[in-house]
Amino acid sequence: MDVSFAVSRPRPGLTSGKYPADCPTRTVLTHITSRWGVLVLLALEQGGHRWGELHREIEGISEKMLASTLRTFEADGLVHREAQATIPPRVDYELTPLGREAAERLLPLMDWIADNAEAIVAR
Amino acid sequence: MDVSFAVSRPRPGLTSGKYPADCPTRTVLTHITSRWGVLVLLALEQGGHRWGELHREIEGISEKMLASTLRTFEADGLVHREAQATIPPRVDYELTPLGREAAERLLPLMDWIADNAEAIVAR
DNA sequence: CAGAATCCTGTGAGATACTG
DNA sequence: CAGTATCTCACAGGATTCTG
């Protein structure tokens, strides 16, 4: 695959104190915090759901990475893909309930970043 | 530098609708979602503040990456570093108020990931 | 329009060794 | 103990081309 990569042997994940290396948590964290993961999730939560819309809204993403990131999330069950066999084709993506849960937890973070980025980068 | 890298010309960042490429938001997002960024921030928010503690808690992180990630956050003003010129040396890291704000917004996400990672990776 | 397939590269990251 | 200094490289990510 591309963005996603396997983790050796799954073990339960903890939030408190320790951050084990060999843990599913790391895998999921890696997917979500992959270069375009956060942006894709948020774009889906907020606006356009069509391929072209996503590609336009997430400035700078290549077609390859958009496809790759979407497929990773699809495999993870965070995104649902709905293709129509028309010509020209139309494909819609939407967050699954699980994906929406994740995106919701990303919003406060992005809002905060948007508010403070200028000041942080400026220094 | 190492983890951090410059962005060309700063412009204001938006959360709604569009995600401009050339924007401080991207830089900060990249720092925080860098491979070890989230883990370092959370470890600092929850537990040990000494170098050795961090190195032990964040399993798998190399010394280089721990140093690099900490220095990036220090430059961003998210982490404060306090070294004591004793022998052996003792260095403490702590979140700045800004850093604590960021970490707080990471907690719900990590809790969610910890709860759902197994199910996601299993599929 | 929405990708898949190829080829290619920068750099984020690891391993190892050394030091104040 | 808490780092720095090098060397090295896999692989995430980009550019380009092609297609149903």
Short mmCIF file of C-alpha atoms (C1' of nucleotides) in Angstrom, two decimals:
data_model
loop_
_atom_site.label_atom_id
_atom_site.label_comp_id
_atom_site.label_asym_id
_atom_site.label_seq_id
_atom_site.Cartn_x
_atom_site.Cartn_y
_atom_site.Cartn_z
CA MET A 1 0.00 0.00 0.00
CA ASP A 2 1.05 3.56 0.16
CA VAL A 3 0.25 5.73 3.12
CA SER A 4 -0.67 2.90 5.39
CA PHE A 5 1.77 0.29 6.48
CA ALA A 6 1.40 -2.72 8.68
CA VAL A 7 2.25 -2.94 12.34
CA SER A 8 3.80 -6.17 13.48
CA ARG A 9 1.87 -7.59 16.38
CA PRO A 10 -1.18 -5.72 17.69
CA ARG A 11 -1.37 -4.88 21.38
CA PRO A 12 -3.74 -2.66 23.30
CA GLY A 13 -3.03 1.04 23.27
CA LEU A 14 -2.81 3.33 26.26
CA THR A 15 -3.16 7.06 26.47
CA SER A 16 -1.69 7.45 29.88
CA GLY A 17 1.98 7.41 30.62
CA LYS A 18 3.45 5.09 28.07
CA TYR A 19 3.44 5.04 24.32
CA PRO A 20 4.35 1.53 23.21
CA ALA A 21 5.97 1.22 19.83
CA ASP A 22 4.34 -1.95 18.65
CA CYS A 23 0.74 -0.96 18.96
CA PRO A 24 -2.26 -0.38 16.67
CA THR A 25 -2.49 3.10 18.09
CA ARG A 26 0.66 4.04 16.26
CA THR A 27 -0.71 2.81 12.97
CA VAL A 28 -3.91 4.79 13.24
CA LEU A 29 -2.07 7.84 14.50
CA THR A 30 0.24 7.57 11.51
CA HIS A 31 -2.64 7.40 9.07
CA ILE A 32 -4.43 10.36 10.53
CA THR A 33 -1.34 12.47 10.98
CA SER A 34 0.03 11.51 7.60
CA ARG A 35 0.98 14.49 5.53
CA TRP A 36 -2.51 14.90 4.06
CA GLY A 37 -4.59 12.89 6.48
CA VAL A 38 -5.80 15.70 8.68
CA LEU A 39 -6.57 17.94 5.72
CA VAL A 40 -8.53 15.27 3.89
CA LEU A 41 -10.58 14.39 6.95
CA LEU A 42 -11.39 18.01 7.64
CA ALA A 43 -12.22 18.81 4.05
CA LEU A 44 -14.64 15.91 4.04
CA GLU A 45 -16.20 17.03 7.27
CA GLN A 46 -16.67 20.59 6.15
CA GLY A 47 -17.29 20.82 2.50
CA GLY A 48 -17.02 19.19 -0.87
CA HIS A 49 -17.31 15.49 -1.10
CA ARG A 50 -16.47 15.01 -4.73
CA TRP A 51 -13.01 14.13 -5.94
CA GLY A 52 -12.59 17.37 -7.84
CA GLU A 53 -13.76 19.46 -4.92
CA LEU A 54 -11.36 17.81 -2.56
CA HIS A 55 -8.57 18.24 -5.02
CA ARG A 56 -9.32 21.92 -5.31
CA GLU A 57 -9.85 22.59 -1.63
CA ILE A 58 -6.73 20.86 -0.41
CA GLU A 59 -4.22 23.02 -2.18
CA GLY A 60 -1.02 21.36 -3.19
CA ILE A 61 -2.11 17.76 -2.88
CA SER A 62 -1.18 15.59 -5.80
CA GLU A 63 -3.69 13.26 -7.41
CA LYS A 64 -1.62 10.35 -6.27
CA MET A 65 -1.63 11.39 -2.64
CA LEU A 66 -5.31 12.27 -2.66
CA ALA A 67 -6.15 8.84 -4.02
CA SER A 68 -3.73 7.14 -1.69
CA THR A 69 -4.92 8.94 1.42
CA LEU A 70 -8.55 8.32 0.55
CA ARG A 71 -7.91 4.64 -0.02
CA THR A 72 -6.13 4.29 3.28
CA PHE A 73 -9.06 5.86 5.09
CA GLU A 74 -11.46 3.73 3.14
CA ALA A 75 -9.59 0.62 4.24
CA ASP A 76 -9.63 1.93 7.79
CA GLY A 77 -13.37 2.43 7.59
CA LEU A 78 -13.20 6.16 8.09
CA VAL A 79 -14.32 7.11 4.62
CA HIS A 80 -17.01 5.69 2.40
CA ARG A 81 -16.60 5.81 -1.35
CA GLU A 82 -19.51 5.91 -3.74
CA ALA A 83 -18.81 5.72 -7.44
CA GLN A 84 -21.36 6.19 -10.20
CA ALA A 85 -20.68 4.37 -13.45
CA THR A 86 -21.72 7.31 -15.58
CA ILE A 87 -19.77 9.14 -18.21
CA PRO A 88 -18.09 11.24 -17.12
CA PRO A 89 -17.75 9.35 -13.87
CA ARG A 90 -18.78 10.88 -10.60
CA VAL A 91 -17.36 9.74 -7.31
CA ASP A 92 -18.44 10.92 -3.92
CA TYR A 93 -16.62 10.43 -0.67
CA GLU A 94 -18.13 10.79 2.72
CA LEU A 95 -17.08 10.20 6.26
CA THR A 96 -18.42 7.11 7.93
CA PRO A 97 -19.73 7.54 11.47
CA LEU A 98 -16.31 6.45 12.65
CA GLY A 99 -14.63 8.96 10.38
CA ARG A 100 -16.88 11.70 11.62
CA GLU A 101 -15.89 10.93 15.17
CA ALA A 102 -12.26 11.29 14.23
CA ALA A 103 -12.81 14.51 12.30
CA GLU A 104 -14.71 16.04 15.17
CA ARG A 105 -11.69 15.55 17.38
CA LEU A 106 -9.53 17.25 14.80
CA LEU A 107 -11.58 20.41 14.58
CA PRO A 108 -10.57 22.00 17.90
CA LEU A 109 -6.96 21.37 17.01
CA MET A 110 -7.19 22.96 13.59
CA ASP A 111 -9.11 25.90 14.93
CA TRP A 112 -6.42 26.44 17.47
CA ILE A 113 -3.69 26.13 14.86
CA ALA A 114 -5.47 28.57 12.58
CA ASP A 115 -5.64 31.04 15.45
CA ASN A 116 -2.03 30.70 16.54
CA ALA A 117 -0.05 29.72 13.47
CA GLU A 118 0.93 33.25 12.53
CA ALA A 119 2.36 33.96 15.94
CA ILE A 120 4.19 30.64 16.11
CA VAL A 121 5.79 30.83 12.71
CA ALA A 122 6.63 34.49 13.14
CA ARG A 123 9.04 33.93 16.01
CA MET B 1 16.72 22.64 10.70
CA ASP B 2 15.37 19.18 10.95
CA VAL B 3 11.74 18.57 11.65
CA SER B 4 10.69 22.12 10.95
CA PHE B 5 11.09 23.79 7.64
CA ALA B 6 10.21 27.21 6.42
CA VAL B 7 7.13 28.27 4.55
CA SER B 8 7.60 30.84 1.84
CA ARG B 9 5.25 33.75 2.33
CA PRO B 10 2.90 33.80 5.32
CA ARG B 11 -0.78 34.32 4.78
CA PRO B 12 -3.70 33.99 7.15
CA GLY B 13 -5.07 30.50 7.69
CA LEU B 14 -8.67 29.41 7.46
CA THR B 15 -10.38 26.42 8.92
CA SER B 16 -13.47 26.64 6.82
CA GLY B 17 -13.66 25.45 3.28
CA LYS B 18 -10.22 26.00 1.88
CA TYR B 19 -6.79 24.81 2.87
CA PRO B 20 -4.24 27.09 1.21
CA ALA B 21 -0.85 25.60 0.54
CA ASP B 22 1.29 28.59 1.29
CA CYS B 23 0.16 29.27 4.81
CA PRO B 24 1.65 29.22 8.31
CA THR B 25 -1.07 26.79 9.28
CA ARG B 26 0.60 24.13 7.21
CA THR B 27 3.91 24.65 8.93
CA VAL B 28 2.48 24.34 12.41
CA LEU B 29 0.33 21.40 11.40
CA THR B 30 3.43 19.73 10.00
CA HIS B 31 5.37 20.24 13.22
CA ILE B 32 2.62 18.90 15.41
CA THR B 33 1.76 15.99 13.18
CA SER B 34 5.38 15.17 12.50
CA ARG B 35 6.17 11.55 13.20
CA TRP B 36 6.90 12.13 16.88
CA GLY B 37 5.26 15.50 17.46
CA VAL B 38 1.99 14.29 18.90
CA LEU B 39 3.68 11.74 21.11
CA VAL B 40 6.17 14.23 22.52
CA LEU B 41 3.50 16.80 23.25
CA LEU B 42 1.32 14.27 25.00
CA ALA B 43 4.15 12.77 26.99
CA LEU B 44 5.03 16.23 28.22
CA GLU B 45 1.46 16.95 29.14
CA GLN B 46 0.99 13.75 31.03
CA GLY B 47 4.15 12.62 32.66
CA GLY B 48 7.88 12.82 32.81
CA HIS B 49 9.55 16.01 31.86
CA ARG B 50 13.13 14.90 31.94
CA TRP B 51 15.01 13.83 28.85
CA GLY B 52 15.47 10.29 30.04
CA GLU B 53 11.84 9.92 31.01
CA LEU B 54 10.66 11.14 27.66
CA HIS B 55 13.06 8.83 25.93
CA ARG B 56 11.73 5.88 27.89
CA GLU B 57 8.07 6.73 27.60
CA ILE B 58 8.05 7.34 23.89
CA GLU B 59 9.08 3.90 22.78
CA GLY B 60 11.04 3.68 19.61
CA ILE B 61 12.09 7.29 19.33
CA SER B 62 15.76 7.79 18.60
CA GLU B 63 17.83 10.29 20.50
CA LYS B 64 18.22 12.29 17.37
CA MET B 65 14.52 12.58 16.75
CA LEU B 66 13.72 13.34 20.37
CA ALA B 67 16.23 16.17 20.34
CA SER B 68 15.11 17.40 16.97
CA THR B 69 11.42 17.34 17.83
CA LEU B 70 12.01 19.07 21.15
CA ARG B 71 14.08 21.77 19.50
CA THR B 72 11.45 22.42 16.90
CA PHE B 73 8.82 22.86 19.57
CA GLU B 74 11.15 25.01 21.57
CA ALA B 75 11.64 27.28 18.57
CA ASP B 76 7.88 27.34 18.09
CA GLY B 77 7.42 28.37 21.69
CA LEU B 78 5.47 25.27 22.62
CA VAL B 79 8.10 23.79 24.88
CA HIS B 80 10.35 25.38 27.45
CA ARG B 81 13.75 23.89 28.14
CA GLU B 82 15.51 24.25 31.44
CA ALA B 83 19.04 22.94 31.78
CA GLN B 84 21.01 22.72 34.98
CA ALA B 85 24.77 22.94 34.69
CA THR B 86 25.34 20.17 37.18
CA ILE B 87 27.27 16.97 36.76
CA PRO B 88 25.65 14.82 35.64
CA PRO B 89 23.54 17.32 33.78
CA ARG B 90 19.82 17.49 34.31
CA VAL B 91 17.47 18.95 31.75
CA ASP B 92 13.78 19.46 32.19
CA TYR B 93 11.28 20.18 29.49
CA GLU B 94 7.88 21.57 30.04
CA LEU B 95 5.03 22.80 27.95
CA THR B 96 4.59 26.52 27.69
CA PRO B 97 1.06 27.83 28.09
CA LEU B 98 0.86 27.76 24.32
CA GLY B 99 2.09 24.20 24.24
CA ARG B 100 -0.41 23.17 26.85
CA GLU B 101 -3.20 24.60 24.75
CA ALA B 102 -2.04 22.50 21.83
CA ALA B 103 -1.65 19.35 23.89
CA GLU B 104 -5.11 19.75 25.35
CA ARG B 105 -6.56 19.65 21.89
CA LEU B 106 -4.65 16.50 21.16
CA LEU B 107 -5.98 14.56 24.11
CA PRO B 108 -9.49 13.87 22.84
CA LEU B 109 -7.99 12.67 19.60
CA MET B 110 -5.57 10.28 21.23
CA ASP B 111 -8.22 8.96 23.58
CA TRP B 112 -10.40 8.26 20.63
CA ILE B 113 -7.59 6.58 18.76
CA ALA B 114 -6.73 4.46 21.77
CA ASP B 115 -10.35 3.35 21.97
CA ASN B 116 -10.76 2.56 18.30
CA ALA B 117 -7.35 1.58 17.01
CA GLU B 118 -7.82 -2.13 17.49
CA ALA B 119 -11.02 -2.20 15.53
CA ILE B 120 -9.62 -0.05 12.75
CA VAL B 121 -6.41 -1.98 12.27
CA ALA B 122 -8.19 -5.32 12.55
CA ARG B 123 -10.29 -4.86 9.42
"C1'" DC C 1 -13.81 13.32 -14.53
"C1'" DA C 2 -11.48 10.34 -11.66
"C1'" DG C 3 -8.25 7.93 -11.34
"C1'" DA C 4 -4.07 4.00 -12.30
"C1'" DA C 5 0.68 3.07 -13.58
"C1'" DT C 6 5.55 4.44 -13.76
"C1'" DC C 7 9.40 6.44 -12.68
"C1'" DC C 8 12.08 9.33 -9.71
"C1'" DT C 9 13.75 12.07 -5.63
"C1'" DG C 10 14.09 14.78 -1.16
"C1'" DT C 11 14.28 14.42 3.37
"C1'" DG C 12 12.52 12.64 7.52
"C1'" DA C 13 14.30 9.41 10.10
"C1'" DG C 14 17.43 5.48 11.90
"C1'" DA C 15 22.10 3.58 13.52
"C1'" DT C 16 26.23 4.25 15.41
"C1'" DA C 17 29.83 6.59 17.72
"C1'" DC C 18 31.53 10.23 20.46
"C1'" DT C 19 31.51 14.06 24.34
"C1'" DG C 20 31.04 17.89 28.10
"C1'" DC D 1 23.01 12.13 31.79
"C1'" DA D 2 21.90 14.57 27.87
"C1'" DG D 3 22.94 15.35 24.22
"C1'" DT D 4 25.83 16.28 19.16
"C1'" DA D 5 28.01 14.59 14.86
"C1'" DT D 6 28.03 11.66 10.78
"C1'" DC D 7 26.70 8.62 7.63
"C1'" DT D 8 23.12 6.33 5.38
"C1'" DC D 9 18.77 5.20 3.26
"C1'" DA D 10 13.83 3.77 2.95
"C1'" DC D 11 9.95 5.49 1.65
"C1'" DA D 12 6.48 9.07 1.61
"C1'" DG D 13 5.55 12.01 -1.74
"C1'" DG D 14 5.97 14.40 -6.49
"C1'" DA D 15 5.84 14.66 -11.73
"C1'" DT D 16 4.31 12.82 -15.69
"C1'" DT D 17 1.81 10.05 -18.73
"C1'" DC D 18 -2.10 7.24 -19.95
"C1'" DT D 19 -7.11 5.64 -19.79
"C1'" DG D 20 -12.20 3.91 -19.05
#
